[in-house]
PDB file of C-alpha atoms and ligand atoms in Angstrom:
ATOM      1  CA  UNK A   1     134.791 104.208  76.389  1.00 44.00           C
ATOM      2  CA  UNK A   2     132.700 104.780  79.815  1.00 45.00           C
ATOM      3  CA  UNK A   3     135.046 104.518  82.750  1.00 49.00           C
ATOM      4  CA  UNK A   4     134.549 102.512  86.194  1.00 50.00           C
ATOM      5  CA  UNK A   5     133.291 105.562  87.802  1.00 49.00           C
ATOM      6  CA  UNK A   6     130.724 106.644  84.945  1.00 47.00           C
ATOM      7  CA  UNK A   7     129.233 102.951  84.640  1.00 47.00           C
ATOM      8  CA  UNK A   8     128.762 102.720  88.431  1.00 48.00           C
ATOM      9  CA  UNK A   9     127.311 105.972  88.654  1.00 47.00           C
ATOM     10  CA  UNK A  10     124.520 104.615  86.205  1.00 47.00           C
ATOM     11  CA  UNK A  11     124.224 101.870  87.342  1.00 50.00           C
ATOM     12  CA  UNK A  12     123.129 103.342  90.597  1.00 53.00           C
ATOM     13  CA  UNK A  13     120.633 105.704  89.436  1.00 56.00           C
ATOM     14  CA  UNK A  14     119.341 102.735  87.958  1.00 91.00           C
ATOM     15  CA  UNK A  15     118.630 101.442  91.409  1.00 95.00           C
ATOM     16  CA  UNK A  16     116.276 103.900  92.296  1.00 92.00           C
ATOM     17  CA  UNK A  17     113.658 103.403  89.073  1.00 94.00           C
ATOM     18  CA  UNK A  18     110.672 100.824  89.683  1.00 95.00           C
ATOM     19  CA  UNK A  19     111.531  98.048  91.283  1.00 96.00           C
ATOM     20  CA  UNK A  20     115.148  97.747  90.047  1.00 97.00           C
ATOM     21  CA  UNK A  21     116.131  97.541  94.004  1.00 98.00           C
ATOM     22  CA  UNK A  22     113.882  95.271  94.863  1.00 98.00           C
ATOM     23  CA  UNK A  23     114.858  92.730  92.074  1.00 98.00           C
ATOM     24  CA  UNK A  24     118.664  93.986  93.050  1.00 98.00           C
ATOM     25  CA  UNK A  25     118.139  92.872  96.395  1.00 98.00           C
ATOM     26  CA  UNK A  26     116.759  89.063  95.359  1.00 98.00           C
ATOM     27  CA  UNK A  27     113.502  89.727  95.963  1.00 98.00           C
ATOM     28  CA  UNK A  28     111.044  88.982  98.724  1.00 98.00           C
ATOM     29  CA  UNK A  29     113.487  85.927  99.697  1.00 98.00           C
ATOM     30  CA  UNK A  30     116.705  88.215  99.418  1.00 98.00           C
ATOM     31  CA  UNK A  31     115.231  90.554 101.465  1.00 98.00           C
ATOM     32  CA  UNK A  32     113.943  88.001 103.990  1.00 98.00           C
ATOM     33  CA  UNK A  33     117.593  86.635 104.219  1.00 98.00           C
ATOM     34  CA  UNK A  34     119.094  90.321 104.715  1.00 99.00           C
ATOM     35  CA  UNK A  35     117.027  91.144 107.563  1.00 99.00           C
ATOM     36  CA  UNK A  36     117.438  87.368 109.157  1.00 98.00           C
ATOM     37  CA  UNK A  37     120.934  87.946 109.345  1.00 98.00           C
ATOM     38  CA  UNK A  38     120.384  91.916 109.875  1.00 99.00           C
ATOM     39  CA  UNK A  39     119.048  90.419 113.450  1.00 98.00           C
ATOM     40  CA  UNK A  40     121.852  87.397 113.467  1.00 98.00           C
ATOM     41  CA  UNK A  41     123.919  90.389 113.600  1.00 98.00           C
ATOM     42  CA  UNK A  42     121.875  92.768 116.142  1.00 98.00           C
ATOM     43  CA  UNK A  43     121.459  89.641 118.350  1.00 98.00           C
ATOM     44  CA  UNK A  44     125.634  88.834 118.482  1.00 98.00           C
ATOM     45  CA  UNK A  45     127.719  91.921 117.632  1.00 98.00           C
ATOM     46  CA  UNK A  46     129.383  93.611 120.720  1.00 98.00           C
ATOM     47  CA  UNK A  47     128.355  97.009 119.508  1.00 98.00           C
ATOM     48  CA  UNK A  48     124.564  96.407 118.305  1.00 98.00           C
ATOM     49  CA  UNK A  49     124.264  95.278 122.679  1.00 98.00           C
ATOM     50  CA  UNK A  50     122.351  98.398 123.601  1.00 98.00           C
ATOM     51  CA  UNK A  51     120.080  98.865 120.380  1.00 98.00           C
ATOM     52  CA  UNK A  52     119.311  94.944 120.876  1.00 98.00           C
ATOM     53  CA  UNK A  53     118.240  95.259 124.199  1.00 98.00           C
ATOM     54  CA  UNK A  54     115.667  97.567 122.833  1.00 98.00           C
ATOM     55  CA  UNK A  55     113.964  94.797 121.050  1.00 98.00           C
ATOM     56  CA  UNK A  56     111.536  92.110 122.258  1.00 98.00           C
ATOM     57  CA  UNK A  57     113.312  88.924 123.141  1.00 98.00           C
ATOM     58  CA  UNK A  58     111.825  86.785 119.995  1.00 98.00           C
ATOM     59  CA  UNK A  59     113.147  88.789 116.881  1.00 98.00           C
ATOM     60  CA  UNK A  60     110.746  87.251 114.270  1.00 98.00           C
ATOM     61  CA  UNK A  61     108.069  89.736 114.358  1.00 98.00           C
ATOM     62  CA  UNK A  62     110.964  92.251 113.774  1.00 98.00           C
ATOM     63  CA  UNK A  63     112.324  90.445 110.529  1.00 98.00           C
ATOM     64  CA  UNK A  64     109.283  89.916 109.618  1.00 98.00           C
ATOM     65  CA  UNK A  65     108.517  94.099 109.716  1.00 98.00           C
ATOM     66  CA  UNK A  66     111.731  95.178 108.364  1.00 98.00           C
ATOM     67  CA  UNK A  67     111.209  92.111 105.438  1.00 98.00           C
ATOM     68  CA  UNK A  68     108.010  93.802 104.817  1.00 98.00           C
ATOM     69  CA  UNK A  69     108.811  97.371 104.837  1.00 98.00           C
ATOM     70  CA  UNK A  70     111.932  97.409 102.445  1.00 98.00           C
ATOM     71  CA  UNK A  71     109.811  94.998 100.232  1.00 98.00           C
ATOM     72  CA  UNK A  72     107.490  98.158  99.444  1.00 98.00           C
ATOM     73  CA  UNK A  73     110.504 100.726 100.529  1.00 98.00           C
ATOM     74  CA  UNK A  74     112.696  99.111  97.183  1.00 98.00           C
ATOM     75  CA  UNK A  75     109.910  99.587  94.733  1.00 97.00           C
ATOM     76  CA  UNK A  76     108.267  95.875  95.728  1.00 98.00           C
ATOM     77  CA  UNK A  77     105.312  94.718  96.739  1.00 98.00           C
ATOM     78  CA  UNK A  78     104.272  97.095  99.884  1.00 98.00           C
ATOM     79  CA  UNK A  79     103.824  94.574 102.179  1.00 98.00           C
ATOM     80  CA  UNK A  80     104.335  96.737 105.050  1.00 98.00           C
ATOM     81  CA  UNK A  81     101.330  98.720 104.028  1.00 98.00           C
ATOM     82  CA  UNK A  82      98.931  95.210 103.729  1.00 98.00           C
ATOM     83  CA  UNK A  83     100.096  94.052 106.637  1.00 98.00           C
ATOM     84  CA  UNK A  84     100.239  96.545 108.945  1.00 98.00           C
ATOM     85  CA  UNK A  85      99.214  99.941 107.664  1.00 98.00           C
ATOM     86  CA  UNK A  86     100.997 102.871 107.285  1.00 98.00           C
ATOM     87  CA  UNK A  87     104.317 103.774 108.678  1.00 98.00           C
ATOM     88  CA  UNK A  88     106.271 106.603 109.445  1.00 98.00           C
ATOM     89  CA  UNK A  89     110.096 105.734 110.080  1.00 98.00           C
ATOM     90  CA  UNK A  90     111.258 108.473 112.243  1.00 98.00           C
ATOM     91  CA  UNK A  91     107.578 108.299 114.068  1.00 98.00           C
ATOM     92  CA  UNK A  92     107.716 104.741 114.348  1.00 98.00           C
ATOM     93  CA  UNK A  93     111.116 105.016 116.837  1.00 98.00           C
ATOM     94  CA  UNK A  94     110.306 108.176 118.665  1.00 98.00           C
ATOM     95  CA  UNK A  95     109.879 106.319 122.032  1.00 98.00           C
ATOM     96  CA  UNK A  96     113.015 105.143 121.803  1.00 98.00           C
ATOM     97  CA  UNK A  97     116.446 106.924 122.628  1.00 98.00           C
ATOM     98  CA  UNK A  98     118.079 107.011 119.352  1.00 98.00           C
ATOM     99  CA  UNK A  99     121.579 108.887 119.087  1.00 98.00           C
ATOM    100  CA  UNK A 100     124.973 108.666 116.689  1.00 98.00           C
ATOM    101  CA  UNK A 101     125.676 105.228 118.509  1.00 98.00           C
ATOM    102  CA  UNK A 102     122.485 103.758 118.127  1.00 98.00           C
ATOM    103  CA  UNK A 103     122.290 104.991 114.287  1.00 98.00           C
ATOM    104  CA  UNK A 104     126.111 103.381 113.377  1.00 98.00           C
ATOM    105  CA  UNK A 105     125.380 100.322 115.583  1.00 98.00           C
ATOM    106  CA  UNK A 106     121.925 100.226 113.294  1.00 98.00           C
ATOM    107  CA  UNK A 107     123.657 100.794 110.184  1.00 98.00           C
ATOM    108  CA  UNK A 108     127.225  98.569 111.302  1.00 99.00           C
ATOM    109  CA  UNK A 109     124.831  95.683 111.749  1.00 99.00           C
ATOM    110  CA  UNK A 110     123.286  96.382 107.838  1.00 98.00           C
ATOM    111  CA  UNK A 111     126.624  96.762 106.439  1.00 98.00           C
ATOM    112  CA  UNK A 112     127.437  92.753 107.734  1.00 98.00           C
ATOM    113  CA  UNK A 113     124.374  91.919 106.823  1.00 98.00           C
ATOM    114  CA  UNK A 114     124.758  93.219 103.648  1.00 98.00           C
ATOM    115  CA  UNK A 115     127.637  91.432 103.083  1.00 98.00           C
ATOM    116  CA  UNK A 116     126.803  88.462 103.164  1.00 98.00           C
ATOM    117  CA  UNK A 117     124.332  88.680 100.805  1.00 98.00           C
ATOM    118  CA  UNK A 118     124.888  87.387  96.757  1.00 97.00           C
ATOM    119  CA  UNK A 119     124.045  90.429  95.706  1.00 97.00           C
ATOM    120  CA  UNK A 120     125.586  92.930  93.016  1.00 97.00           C
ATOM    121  CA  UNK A 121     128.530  95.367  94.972  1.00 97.00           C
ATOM    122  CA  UNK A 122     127.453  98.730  93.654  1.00 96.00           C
ATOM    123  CA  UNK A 123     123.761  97.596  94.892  1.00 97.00           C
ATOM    124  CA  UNK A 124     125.515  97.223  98.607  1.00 98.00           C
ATOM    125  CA  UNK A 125     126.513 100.425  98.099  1.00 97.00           C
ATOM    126  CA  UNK A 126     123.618 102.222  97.039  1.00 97.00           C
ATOM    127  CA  UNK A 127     121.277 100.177  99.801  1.00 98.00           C
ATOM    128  CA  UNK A 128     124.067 101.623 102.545  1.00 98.00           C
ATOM    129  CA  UNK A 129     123.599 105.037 101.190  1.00 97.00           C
ATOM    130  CA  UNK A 130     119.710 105.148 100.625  1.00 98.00           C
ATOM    131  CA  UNK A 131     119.297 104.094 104.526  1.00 98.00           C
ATOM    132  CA  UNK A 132     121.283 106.458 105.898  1.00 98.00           C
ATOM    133  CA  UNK A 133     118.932 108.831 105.541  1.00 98.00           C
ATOM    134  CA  UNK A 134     115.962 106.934 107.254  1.00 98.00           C
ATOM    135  CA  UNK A 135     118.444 105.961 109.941  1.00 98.00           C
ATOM    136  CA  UNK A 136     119.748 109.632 110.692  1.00 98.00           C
ATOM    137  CA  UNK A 137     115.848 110.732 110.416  1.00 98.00           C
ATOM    138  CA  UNK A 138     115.343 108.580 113.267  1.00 98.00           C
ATOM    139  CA  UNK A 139     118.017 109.630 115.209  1.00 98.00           C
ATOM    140  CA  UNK A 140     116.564 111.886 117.810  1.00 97.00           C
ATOM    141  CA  UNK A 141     119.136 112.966 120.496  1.00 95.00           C
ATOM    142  CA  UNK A 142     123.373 113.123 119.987  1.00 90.00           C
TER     143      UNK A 142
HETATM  144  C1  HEM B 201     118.579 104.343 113.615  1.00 82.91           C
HETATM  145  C2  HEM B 201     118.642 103.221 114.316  1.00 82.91           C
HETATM  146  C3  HEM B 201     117.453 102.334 114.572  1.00 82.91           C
HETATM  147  C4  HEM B 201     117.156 101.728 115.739  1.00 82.91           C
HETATM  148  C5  HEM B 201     117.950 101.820 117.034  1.00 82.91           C
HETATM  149  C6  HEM B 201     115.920 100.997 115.545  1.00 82.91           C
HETATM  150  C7  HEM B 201     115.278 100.255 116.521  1.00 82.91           C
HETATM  151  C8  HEM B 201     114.031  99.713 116.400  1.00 82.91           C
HETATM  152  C9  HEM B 201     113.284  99.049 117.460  1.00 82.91           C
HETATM  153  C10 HEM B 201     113.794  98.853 118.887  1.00 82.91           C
HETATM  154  C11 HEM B 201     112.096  98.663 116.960  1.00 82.91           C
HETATM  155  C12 HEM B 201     110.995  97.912 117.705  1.00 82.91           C
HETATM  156  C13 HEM B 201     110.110  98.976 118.313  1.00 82.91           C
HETATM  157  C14 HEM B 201     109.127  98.428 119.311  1.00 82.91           C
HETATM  158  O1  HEM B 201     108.814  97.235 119.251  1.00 82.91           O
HETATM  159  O2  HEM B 201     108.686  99.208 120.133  1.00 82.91           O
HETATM  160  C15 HEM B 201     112.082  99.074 115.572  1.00 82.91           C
HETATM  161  C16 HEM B 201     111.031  98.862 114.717  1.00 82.91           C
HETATM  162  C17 HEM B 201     111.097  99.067 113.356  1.00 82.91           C
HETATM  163  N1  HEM B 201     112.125  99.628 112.659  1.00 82.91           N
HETATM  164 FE1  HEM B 201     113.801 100.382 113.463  1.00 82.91          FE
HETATM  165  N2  HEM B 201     115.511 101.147 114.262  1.00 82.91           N
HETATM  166  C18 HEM B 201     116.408 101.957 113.613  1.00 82.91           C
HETATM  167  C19 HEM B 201     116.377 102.323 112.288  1.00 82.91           C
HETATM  168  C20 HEM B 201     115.483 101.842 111.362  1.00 82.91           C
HETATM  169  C21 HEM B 201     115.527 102.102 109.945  1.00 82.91           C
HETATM  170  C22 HEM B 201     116.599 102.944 109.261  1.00 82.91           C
HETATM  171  C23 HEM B 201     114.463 101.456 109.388  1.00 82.91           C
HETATM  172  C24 HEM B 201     114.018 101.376 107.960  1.00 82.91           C
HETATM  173  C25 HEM B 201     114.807 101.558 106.923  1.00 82.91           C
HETATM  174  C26 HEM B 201     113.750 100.789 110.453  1.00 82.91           C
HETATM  175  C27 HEM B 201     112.601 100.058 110.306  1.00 82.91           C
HETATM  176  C28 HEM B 201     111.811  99.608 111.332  1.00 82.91           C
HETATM  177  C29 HEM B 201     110.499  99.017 111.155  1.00 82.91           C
HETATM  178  C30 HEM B 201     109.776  98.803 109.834  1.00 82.91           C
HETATM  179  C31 HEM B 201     110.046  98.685 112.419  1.00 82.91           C
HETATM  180  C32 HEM B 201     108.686  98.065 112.799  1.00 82.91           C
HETATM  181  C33 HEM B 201     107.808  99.190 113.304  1.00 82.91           C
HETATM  182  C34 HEM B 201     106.442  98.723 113.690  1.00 82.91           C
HETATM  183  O3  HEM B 201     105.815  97.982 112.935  1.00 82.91           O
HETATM  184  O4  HEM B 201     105.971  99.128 114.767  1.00 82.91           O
HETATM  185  N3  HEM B 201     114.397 101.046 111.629  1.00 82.91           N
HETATM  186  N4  HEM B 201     113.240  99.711 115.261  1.00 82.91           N
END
Protein backbone atom coordinates (compact mmCIF):
# COMPACT_ATOMS: atom_id res chain seq x y z
CA UNK A 1 0.00 0.00 0.00
CA UNK A 2 1.78 3.44 -1.19
CA UNK A 3 0.67 6.25 1.07
CA UNK A 4 -0.57 9.94 0.08
CA UNK A 5 2.83 11.22 0.58
CA UNK A 6 4.77 8.41 -1.48
CA UNK A 7 2.23 8.65 -4.55
CA UNK A 8 2.56 12.47 -4.65
CA UNK A 9 6.12 12.37 -4.37
CA UNK A 10 6.07 10.27 -7.73
CA UNK A 11 3.90 11.76 -9.14
CA UNK A 12 5.98 14.86 -9.05
CA UNK A 13 9.14 13.56 -10.26
CA UNK A 14 7.04 12.55 -12.95
CA UNK A 15 6.53 16.17 -13.80
CA UNK A 16 9.88 16.88 -14.61
CA UNK A 17 10.44 13.90 -17.49
CA UNK A 18 9.66 15.00 -21.25
CA UNK A 19 6.95 16.88 -21.62
CA UNK A 20 4.86 15.48 -18.73
CA UNK A 21 4.53 19.37 -17.53
CA UNK A 22 3.69 20.63 -20.47
CA UNK A 23 0.77 18.13 -21.11
CA UNK A 24 0.13 18.72 -17.08
CA UNK A 25 -0.32 22.20 -17.70
CA UNK A 26 -3.07 21.73 -20.81
CA UNK A 27 -0.89 22.43 -23.28
CA UNK A 28 -0.14 25.41 -25.48
CA UNK A 29 -3.90 26.61 -24.66
CA UNK A 30 -3.46 25.86 -20.80
CA UNK A 31 -0.54 27.68 -20.77
CA UNK A 32 -1.95 30.57 -22.82
CA UNK A 33 -4.87 30.76 -20.23
CA UNK A 34 -2.33 30.70 -17.13
CA UNK A 35 -0.39 33.54 -18.24
CA UNK A 36 -3.75 35.57 -19.48
CA UNK A 37 -4.91 35.48 -16.12
CA UNK A 38 -1.13 35.54 -14.69
CA UNK A 39 -1.51 39.34 -16.16
CA UNK A 40 -5.49 39.57 -15.12
CA UNK A 41 -3.85 39.21 -11.89
CA UNK A 42 -0.58 41.55 -12.29
CA UNK A 43 -2.94 44.15 -13.87
CA UNK A 44 -5.63 44.14 -10.58
CA UNK A 45 -4.00 42.79 -7.40
CA UNK A 46 -3.06 45.54 -4.80
CA UNK A 47 0.30 43.98 -4.25
CA UNK A 48 1.49 43.09 -7.98
CA UNK A 49 1.00 47.58 -8.29
CA UNK A 50 4.72 48.21 -8.40
CA UNK A 51 5.95 45.10 -10.53
CA UNK A 52 2.93 46.12 -12.99
CA UNK A 53 3.99 49.44 -13.41
CA UNK A 54 7.13 47.95 -14.74
CA UNK A 55 5.37 46.63 -17.72
CA UNK A 56 4.28 48.30 -20.98
CA UNK A 57 0.72 49.47 -20.82
CA UNK A 58 -0.70 46.70 -23.47
CA UNK A 59 0.17 43.29 -21.72
CA UNK A 60 -0.24 41.04 -24.83
CA UNK A 61 3.22 40.97 -26.00
CA UNK A 62 3.99 39.91 -22.35
CA UNK A 63 1.49 36.84 -22.37
CA UNK A 64 2.41 36.18 -25.38
CA UNK A 65 6.44 35.80 -24.08
CA UNK A 66 5.74 34.14 -20.91
CA UNK A 67 3.07 31.66 -23.12
CA UNK A 68 6.03 31.02 -25.20
CA UNK A 69 8.77 30.55 -22.83
CA UNK A 70 7.11 27.99 -20.34
CA UNK A 71 5.84 26.22 -23.57
CA UNK A 72 9.65 25.19 -24.21
CA UNK A 73 10.54 25.76 -20.25
CA UNK A 74 7.81 22.52 -19.45
CA UNK A 75 9.35 20.20 -21.94
CA UNK A 76 6.97 21.74 -25.01
CA UNK A 77 7.46 23.06 -28.03
CA UNK A 78 10.29 25.94 -27.48
CA UNK A 79 8.49 28.55 -28.80
CA UNK A 80 10.37 31.10 -27.02
CA UNK A 81 13.46 30.02 -28.84
CA UNK A 82 11.51 30.30 -32.62
CA UNK A 83 10.18 33.25 -31.82
CA UNK A 84 12.48 35.22 -30.27
CA UNK A 85 15.83 33.59 -29.72
CA UNK A 86 17.51 32.75 -26.82
CA UNK A 87 16.83 33.82 -23.34
CA UNK A 88 18.43 34.11 -20.21
CA UNK A 89 15.89 34.63 -17.20
CA UNK A 90 17.91 36.36 -14.66
CA UNK A 91 19.66 38.40 -17.76
CA UNK A 92 16.51 39.12 -19.28
CA UNK A 93 15.33 41.35 -15.89
CA UNK A 94 18.63 42.81 -14.92
CA UNK A 95 17.48 46.40 -15.79
CA UNK A 96 14.94 46.14 -13.62
CA UNK A 97 14.92 46.54 -9.69
CA UNK A 98 13.95 43.18 -8.58
CA UNK A 99 13.89 42.48 -4.66
CA UNK A 100 11.88 39.94 -2.06
CA UNK A 101 8.69 42.13 -2.85
CA UNK A 102 8.90 42.12 -6.38
CA UNK A 103 9.76 38.17 -6.40
CA UNK A 104 6.45 37.25 -3.90
CA UNK A 105 4.30 39.86 -5.73
CA UNK A 106 5.68 37.80 -9.06
CA UNK A 107 5.10 34.55 -7.62
CA UNK A 108 1.54 35.73 -5.41
CA UNK A 109 0.19 36.67 -8.81
CA UNK A 110 1.22 32.80 -10.27
CA UNK A 111 -0.15 31.17 -7.32
CA UNK A 112 -3.94 32.90 -8.35
CA UNK A 113 -3.28 32.28 -11.52
CA UNK A 114 -2.59 28.95 -10.93
CA UNK A 115 -5.57 28.45 -9.31
CA UNK A 116 -7.76 28.95 -11.42
CA UNK A 117 -6.59 26.73 -13.75
CA UNK A 118 -8.31 22.85 -14.31
CA UNK A 119 -5.33 21.48 -13.74
CA UNK A 120 -4.10 18.41 -11.52
CA UNK A 121 -3.22 19.87 -7.58
CA UNK A 122 0.13 18.21 -7.09
CA UNK A 123 1.00 19.79 -10.72
CA UNK A 124 0.14 23.42 -8.95
CA UNK A 125 2.42 22.46 -6.63
CA UNK A 126 5.29 21.35 -8.44
CA UNK A 127 4.85 24.48 -11.14
CA UNK A 128 5.00 26.86 -7.72
CA UNK A 129 8.10 25.12 -6.68
CA UNK A 130 10.01 24.77 -10.09
CA UNK A 131 9.61 28.79 -10.52
CA UNK A 132 10.83 29.74 -7.52
CA UNK A 133 14.00 29.23 -8.51
CA UNK A 134 13.91 31.33 -11.81
CA UNK A 135 12.09 33.97 -9.79
CA UNK A 136 14.74 34.18 -6.85
CA UNK A 137 17.54 34.00 -9.78
CA UNK A 138 16.13 37.12 -10.91
CA UNK A 139 15.93 38.76 -7.86
CA UNK A 140 18.81 41.14 -7.79
CA UNK A 141 18.74 43.51 -4.73
CA UNK A 142 16.81 42.74 -1.00
C1 LIG B 1 10.91 37.80 -10.03
C2 LIG B 1 9.95 38.63 -10.42
C3 LIG B 1 9.77 39.07 -11.85
C4 LIG B 1 9.48 40.32 -12.26
C5 LIG B 1 9.28 41.54 -11.38
C6 LIG B 1 9.41 40.29 -13.71
C7 LIG B 1 9.15 41.38 -14.51
C8 LIG B 1 9.26 41.40 -15.87
C9 LIG B 1 9.12 42.58 -16.72
C10 LIG B 1 8.83 43.99 -16.21
C11 LIG B 1 9.31 42.20 -18.00
C12 LIG B 1 9.24 43.10 -19.24
C13 LIG B 1 10.65 43.62 -19.44
C14 LIG B 1 10.72 44.73 -20.45
O1 LIG B 1 9.82 44.84 -21.29
O2 LIG B 1 11.68 45.48 -20.38
C15 LIG B 1 9.57 40.78 -17.97
C16 LIG B 1 9.81 40.02 -19.09
C17 LIG B 1 9.85 38.64 -19.09
N1 LIG B 1 9.79 37.82 -18.00
FE1 LIG B 1 9.72 38.43 -16.09
N2 LIG B 1 9.63 39.02 -14.14
C18 LIG B 1 9.86 38.23 -13.05
C19 LIG B 1 10.09 36.87 -13.05
C20 LIG B 1 10.02 36.06 -14.16
C21 LIG B 1 10.11 34.63 -14.16
C22 LIG B 1 10.28 33.78 -12.90
C23 LIG B 1 10.01 34.22 -15.45
C24 LIG B 1 10.03 32.84 -16.04
C25 LIG B 1 9.73 31.74 -15.38
C26 LIG B 1 9.85 35.40 -16.27
C27 LIG B 1 9.75 35.41 -17.64
C28 LIG B 1 9.82 36.53 -18.43
C29 LIG B 1 9.91 36.50 -19.88
C30 LIG B 1 9.96 35.26 -20.76
C31 LIG B 1 9.94 37.82 -20.29
C32 LIG B 1 10.08 38.35 -21.73
C33 LIG B 1 11.53 38.77 -21.92
C34 LIG B 1 11.80 39.29 -23.29
O3 LIG B 1 11.39 38.67 -24.27
O4 LIG B 1 12.47 40.33 -23.39
N3 LIG B 1 9.86 36.49 -15.46
N4 LIG B 1 9.54 40.32 -16.70
Amino acid sequence: MVSNAEQKQVATAAYGEGDASYRAAGGYEGLRQLCERFYFYMDTLPEAAGIRAMHKADLEDSTDRLTSFLSGWLGGPRLYREKYGQIIIPQAHRHLEIGTAERDAWLLCMRRALDDQPVAEDFKEYLMQQLYRPAEFSRNRD
